[in-house]
Short mmCIF file of C-alpha atoms and ligand atoms in Angstrom, two decimals:
data_model
loop_
_atom_site.label_atom_id
_atom_site.label_comp_id
_atom_site.label_asym_id
_atom_site.label_seq_id
_atom_site.Cartn_x
_atom_site.Cartn_y
_atom_site.Cartn_z
CA MET Z 1 9.77 1.44 23.25
CA SER Z 2 8.82 -1.88 21.68
CA ALA Z 3 7.28 -2.12 18.21
CA ALA Z 4 3.99 -3.17 19.82
CA ASP Z 5 4.03 -0.02 21.99
CA GLN Z 6 4.89 2.15 18.98
CA LEU Z 7 2.01 0.56 17.10
CA GLY Z 8 -0.47 1.72 19.75
CA HIS Z 9 0.97 5.20 19.64
CA ILE Z 10 0.80 5.46 15.83
CA PHE Z 11 -2.69 3.97 15.79
CA ASN Z 12 -3.88 6.66 18.20
CA ARG Z 13 -2.25 9.39 16.15
CA CYS Z 14 -4.10 8.10 13.06
CA ARG Z 15 -7.43 8.21 14.85
CA ARG Z 16 -6.74 11.66 16.23
CA ALA Z 17 -5.70 12.99 12.80
CA ALA Z 18 -8.89 11.59 11.26
CA LYS Z 19 -11.06 13.20 13.92
CA THR Z 20 -9.24 16.53 13.60
CA ALA Z 21 -9.92 16.42 9.86
CA GLY Z 22 -13.62 15.89 10.54
CA ARG Z 23 -13.48 12.29 9.38
CA LYS Z 24 -14.57 9.17 11.21
CA ALA Z 25 -11.88 7.84 13.56
CA ASP Z 26 -11.92 4.51 11.73
CA ALA Z 27 -11.86 6.01 8.22
CA VAL Z 28 -8.14 5.30 7.93
CA THR Z 29 -6.46 1.89 7.78
CA LEU Z 30 -2.97 1.69 9.19
CA VAL Z 31 -0.76 -0.52 7.01
CA ALA Z 32 2.25 -1.60 9.10
CA VAL Z 33 5.23 -1.83 6.74
CA SER Z 34 7.34 -4.76 7.89
CA LYS Z 35 9.87 -4.94 5.04
CA THR Z 36 13.37 -6.03 6.14
CA PHE Z 37 12.03 -7.22 9.53
CA GLU Z 38 11.96 -10.91 10.40
CA ALA Z 39 8.88 -12.86 11.46
CA GLN Z 40 10.00 -12.77 15.09
CA ALA Z 41 9.93 -8.96 15.05
CA ILE Z 42 6.54 -8.90 13.30
CA ARG Z 43 4.77 -11.40 15.54
CA PRO Z 44 4.47 -9.15 18.64
CA VAL Z 45 2.86 -6.47 16.46
CA ILE Z 46 0.29 -9.00 15.23
CA GLU Z 47 -0.28 -10.15 18.80
CA ALA Z 48 -0.88 -6.50 19.78
CA GLY Z 49 -3.82 -6.51 17.35
CA GLN Z 50 -2.42 -5.24 14.04
CA ARG Z 51 -3.77 -7.19 11.05
CA VAL Z 52 -2.79 -5.18 7.95
CA PHE Z 53 0.83 -5.30 6.77
CA GLY Z 54 2.82 -4.05 3.80
CA GLU Z 55 5.83 -5.61 2.12
CA ASN Z 56 7.75 -4.28 -0.85
CA ARG Z 57 9.29 -7.46 -2.26
CA VAL Z 58 7.43 -10.56 -3.36
CA GLN Z 59 10.29 -12.91 -2.58
CA GLU Z 60 10.96 -11.53 0.88
CA ALA Z 61 7.26 -11.73 1.73
CA GLN Z 62 7.10 -15.35 0.57
CA GLY Z 63 9.81 -16.19 3.06
CA LYS Z 64 7.99 -15.00 6.15
CA TRP Z 65 4.25 -14.56 5.61
CA PRO Z 66 2.88 -18.04 4.75
CA ALA Z 67 3.71 -19.32 8.27
CA LEU Z 68 2.37 -16.17 9.94
CA ARG Z 69 -0.82 -16.44 7.89
CA GLU Z 70 -1.34 -19.96 9.07
CA ALA Z 71 -1.06 -18.79 12.69
CA PHE Z 72 -3.21 -15.69 12.07
CA PRO Z 73 -5.72 -16.41 9.26
CA ASP Z 74 -7.28 -12.92 9.30
CA LEU Z 75 -4.15 -11.04 8.22
CA GLU Z 76 -4.31 -8.69 5.23
CA LEU Z 77 -1.12 -8.36 3.21
CA HIS Z 78 -0.37 -5.45 0.85
CA LEU Z 79 2.29 -5.39 -1.87
CA ILE Z 80 3.64 -1.82 -1.86
CA GLY Z 81 6.80 -2.29 -3.95
CA PRO Z 82 7.38 -2.67 -7.68
CA LEU Z 83 6.02 -5.82 -9.29
CA GLN Z 84 7.74 -7.63 -12.19
CA SER Z 85 5.38 -9.38 -14.57
CA ASN Z 86 7.18 -12.72 -14.05
CA LYS Z 87 6.23 -12.47 -10.34
CA ALA Z 88 2.55 -11.74 -10.99
CA GLY Z 89 1.50 -15.31 -10.21
CA GLU Z 90 3.26 -15.33 -6.86
CA ALA Z 91 1.89 -11.89 -6.03
CA VAL Z 92 -1.70 -12.90 -6.80
CA ALA Z 93 -1.29 -16.05 -4.69
CA LEU Z 94 0.15 -14.25 -1.64
CA PHE Z 95 -1.19 -10.69 -1.44
CA ASP Z 96 -4.67 -9.40 -0.61
CA VAL Z 97 -3.99 -5.94 -2.02
CA ILE Z 98 -1.52 -5.01 -4.78
CA GLU Z 99 -0.90 -1.26 -4.59
CA THR Z 100 1.60 -0.88 -7.42
CA VAL Z 101 -0.15 -1.58 -10.72
CA ASP Z 102 1.56 0.87 -13.06
CA ARG Z 103 1.90 -0.51 -16.56
CA GLU Z 104 0.04 -2.42 -19.20
CA LYS Z 105 2.26 -5.49 -19.02
CA ILE Z 106 1.58 -5.87 -15.27
CA ALA Z 107 -2.15 -5.31 -15.75
CA ALA Z 108 -2.24 -8.04 -18.39
CA ALA Z 109 -0.19 -10.45 -16.26
CA LEU Z 110 -2.40 -9.83 -13.21
CA ALA Z 111 -5.57 -10.36 -15.24
CA ARG Z 112 -4.21 -13.69 -16.50
CA GLU Z 113 -3.25 -14.88 -13.02
CA ILE Z 114 -6.51 -13.76 -11.41
CA ASP Z 115 -8.35 -15.75 -14.05
CA LYS Z 116 -6.10 -18.78 -13.65
CA GLN Z 117 -6.00 -18.85 -9.83
CA GLY Z 118 -9.56 -17.72 -9.14
CA ARG Z 119 -8.13 -15.39 -6.48
CA THR Z 120 -8.70 -11.65 -6.81
CA PRO Z 121 -6.49 -9.28 -4.85
CA ARG Z 122 -7.75 -5.73 -4.53
CA LEU Z 123 -5.80 -3.45 -6.86
CA LEU Z 124 -4.49 0.12 -6.68
CA VAL Z 125 -2.71 2.06 -9.42
CA GLN Z 126 0.54 3.74 -8.40
CA VAL Z 127 0.86 7.34 -9.59
CA ASN Z 128 4.25 9.06 -9.95
CA THR Z 129 2.90 12.39 -8.67
CA GLY Z 130 6.32 14.05 -8.84
CA SER Z 131 7.06 12.73 -12.37
CA GLU Z 132 10.42 11.48 -11.09
CA PRO Z 133 12.28 9.60 -13.83
CA GLN Z 134 13.63 6.88 -11.51
CA LYS Z 135 10.32 6.27 -9.74
CA ALA Z 136 7.62 3.73 -10.56
CA GLY Z 137 4.05 4.80 -11.24
CA VAL Z 138 2.02 6.25 -14.06
CA GLU Z 139 2.25 9.94 -14.89
CA PRO Z 140 -0.58 12.02 -13.39
CA THR Z 141 -1.72 13.07 -16.88
CA GLU Z 142 -1.91 9.42 -17.99
CA THR Z 143 -3.64 8.06 -14.91
CA ALA Z 144 -7.23 8.30 -16.16
CA ALA Z 145 -6.43 6.58 -19.47
CA PHE Z 146 -4.43 3.85 -17.72
CA VAL Z 147 -7.15 3.14 -15.16
CA ARG Z 148 -9.69 2.90 -17.97
CA ARG Z 149 -7.51 0.46 -19.91
CA CYS Z 150 -7.11 -1.66 -16.77
CA GLN Z 151 -10.88 -1.75 -16.41
CA GLU Z 152 -11.97 -2.08 -20.02
CA VAL Z 153 -9.14 -3.96 -21.74
CA HIS Z 154 -8.04 -6.19 -18.84
CA GLY Z 155 -11.27 -6.41 -16.85
CA LEU Z 156 -9.54 -5.41 -13.61
CA ALA Z 157 -11.43 -3.78 -10.75
CA ILE Z 158 -9.26 -0.84 -9.73
CA GLU Z 159 -10.13 0.26 -6.21
CA GLY Z 160 -7.95 3.34 -5.84
CA LEU Z 161 -4.61 5.11 -6.20
CA MET Z 162 -1.29 5.08 -4.35
CA CYS Z 163 1.66 7.48 -4.37
CA ILE Z 164 5.12 8.01 -2.91
CA PRO Z 165 5.89 11.75 -3.09
CA PRO Z 166 9.43 12.94 -3.85
CA PHE Z 167 11.62 12.51 -0.79
CA ASP Z 168 12.71 16.16 -0.64
CA GLU Z 169 9.43 17.94 -1.31
CA ASN Z 170 6.49 19.06 0.78
CA PRO Z 171 4.15 16.05 0.38
CA GLY Z 172 0.90 18.01 0.75
CA PRO Z 173 0.48 19.01 -2.91
CA HIS Z 174 1.21 15.42 -3.99
CA PHE Z 175 -1.45 14.03 -1.66
CA ALA Z 176 -3.90 16.67 -2.88
CA LEU Z 177 -3.16 15.73 -6.50
CA LEU Z 178 -3.73 12.04 -5.80
CA ARG Z 179 -7.05 12.81 -4.15
CA LYS Z 180 -8.11 14.96 -7.10
CA LEU Z 181 -7.22 12.23 -9.62
CA ALA Z 182 -9.08 9.58 -7.61
CA GLY Z 183 -12.10 11.85 -7.24
CA GLU Z 184 -12.28 12.42 -11.00
CA LEU Z 185 -12.21 8.66 -11.55
CA GLY Z 186 -14.70 7.87 -8.79
CA LEU Z 187 -12.14 5.75 -6.91
CA ALA Z 188 -12.56 5.50 -3.15
CA THR Z 189 -9.19 4.27 -1.88
CA LEU Z 190 -6.17 6.52 -1.38
CA SER Z 191 -2.94 4.97 -0.12
CA MET Z 192 -0.64 7.82 0.84
CA GLY Z 193 1.47 8.92 3.78
CA MET Z 194 4.39 7.21 5.53
CA SER Z 195 6.14 7.60 8.92
CA ALA Z 196 7.13 11.22 8.35
CA ASP Z 197 3.88 12.54 6.91
CA PHE Z 198 0.94 10.24 7.61
CA GLU Z 199 -1.00 12.88 9.53
CA THR Z 200 -0.79 15.30 6.60
CA ALA Z 201 -1.98 12.51 4.32
CA ILE Z 202 -4.95 11.77 6.60
CA GLU Z 203 -5.87 15.44 6.62
CA LEU Z 204 -5.87 15.30 2.80
CA GLY Z 205 -8.05 12.20 2.55
CA ALA Z 206 -5.83 9.12 2.87
CA THR Z 207 -7.80 5.94 3.48
CA HIS Z 208 -4.60 3.91 3.95
CA VAL Z 209 -1.32 5.10 5.46
CA ARG Z 210 1.82 2.97 5.13
CA VAL Z 211 3.96 3.29 8.25
CA GLY Z 212 7.19 1.34 8.70
CA SER Z 213 10.04 2.86 10.68
CA ALA Z 214 7.82 4.71 13.16
CA ILE Z 215 6.54 1.30 14.29
CA PHE Z 216 9.39 -1.16 13.73
CA GLY Z 217 12.36 1.22 14.11
CA SER Z 218 14.91 2.27 11.54
CA ARG Z 219 15.98 -0.15 8.83
C1 LIG C 1 9.15 1.47 3.08
C2 LIG C 1 7.89 2.02 2.54
C3 LIG C 1 6.99 2.70 3.38
C4 LIG C 1 7.22 2.95 4.85
O1 LIG C 1 8.18 3.94 5.01
P1 LIG C 1 8.54 4.52 6.48
O2 LIG C 1 9.16 5.83 6.18
O3 LIG C 1 9.47 3.54 7.08
O4 LIG C 1 7.27 4.64 7.22
C5 LIG C 1 5.81 3.16 2.81
N1 LIG C 1 5.53 2.98 1.51
C6 LIG C 1 6.38 2.33 0.67
C7 LIG C 1 6.02 2.17 -0.75
C8 LIG C 1 7.59 1.85 1.16
O5 LIG C 1 8.42 1.21 0.33
#
């Protein structure tokens, strides 16, 4: 099946999962994760109607998205991979949503660039729900304090939280934890769930699911 056909299939599964969970069918935004795929593989998926995409590297995204954006001005691009502070300017210029705010230095760099460029991407804080040493994200116990510092010290509007559960664990408890943390902070956006577990994430309140290989094929 082509990526465009897979897209339709995944889109329907998202709507069905939302309805099954007693949520509105359109309560969940499907973020198509196009990392490692070239513009020519992405274009048919855009032409099939998909408008929201995720990339995990600033430099890779810069190589393929400016031309696609010119052809399709209503695209929405999410940064879902780690951000270095020296790339904050490029990230603010290119992305509509940055999902991986996870330390003070990045918050400060983003605030500076938003001020300088007059362009304000929507921002999510990444939470390391499994407290994995090699993984990005703030610790669950430090999330509230970090979000408050982003808001009060750096003047950033934080819209929600994002997580990537440990690869080898049942994701459900991680999604539930993310929802609980967001609820306590009054944040409305929850980016959680990937190809293998997006329906579970939707059941547990995801507003955004990030699906790559189930649409584009294996990387
Ligand atoms: C690659 C990636 C995804 C998509 O993963 P699939 O398993 O291919 O759906 C989602 N979120 C992040 C942060 C990623 O890096």
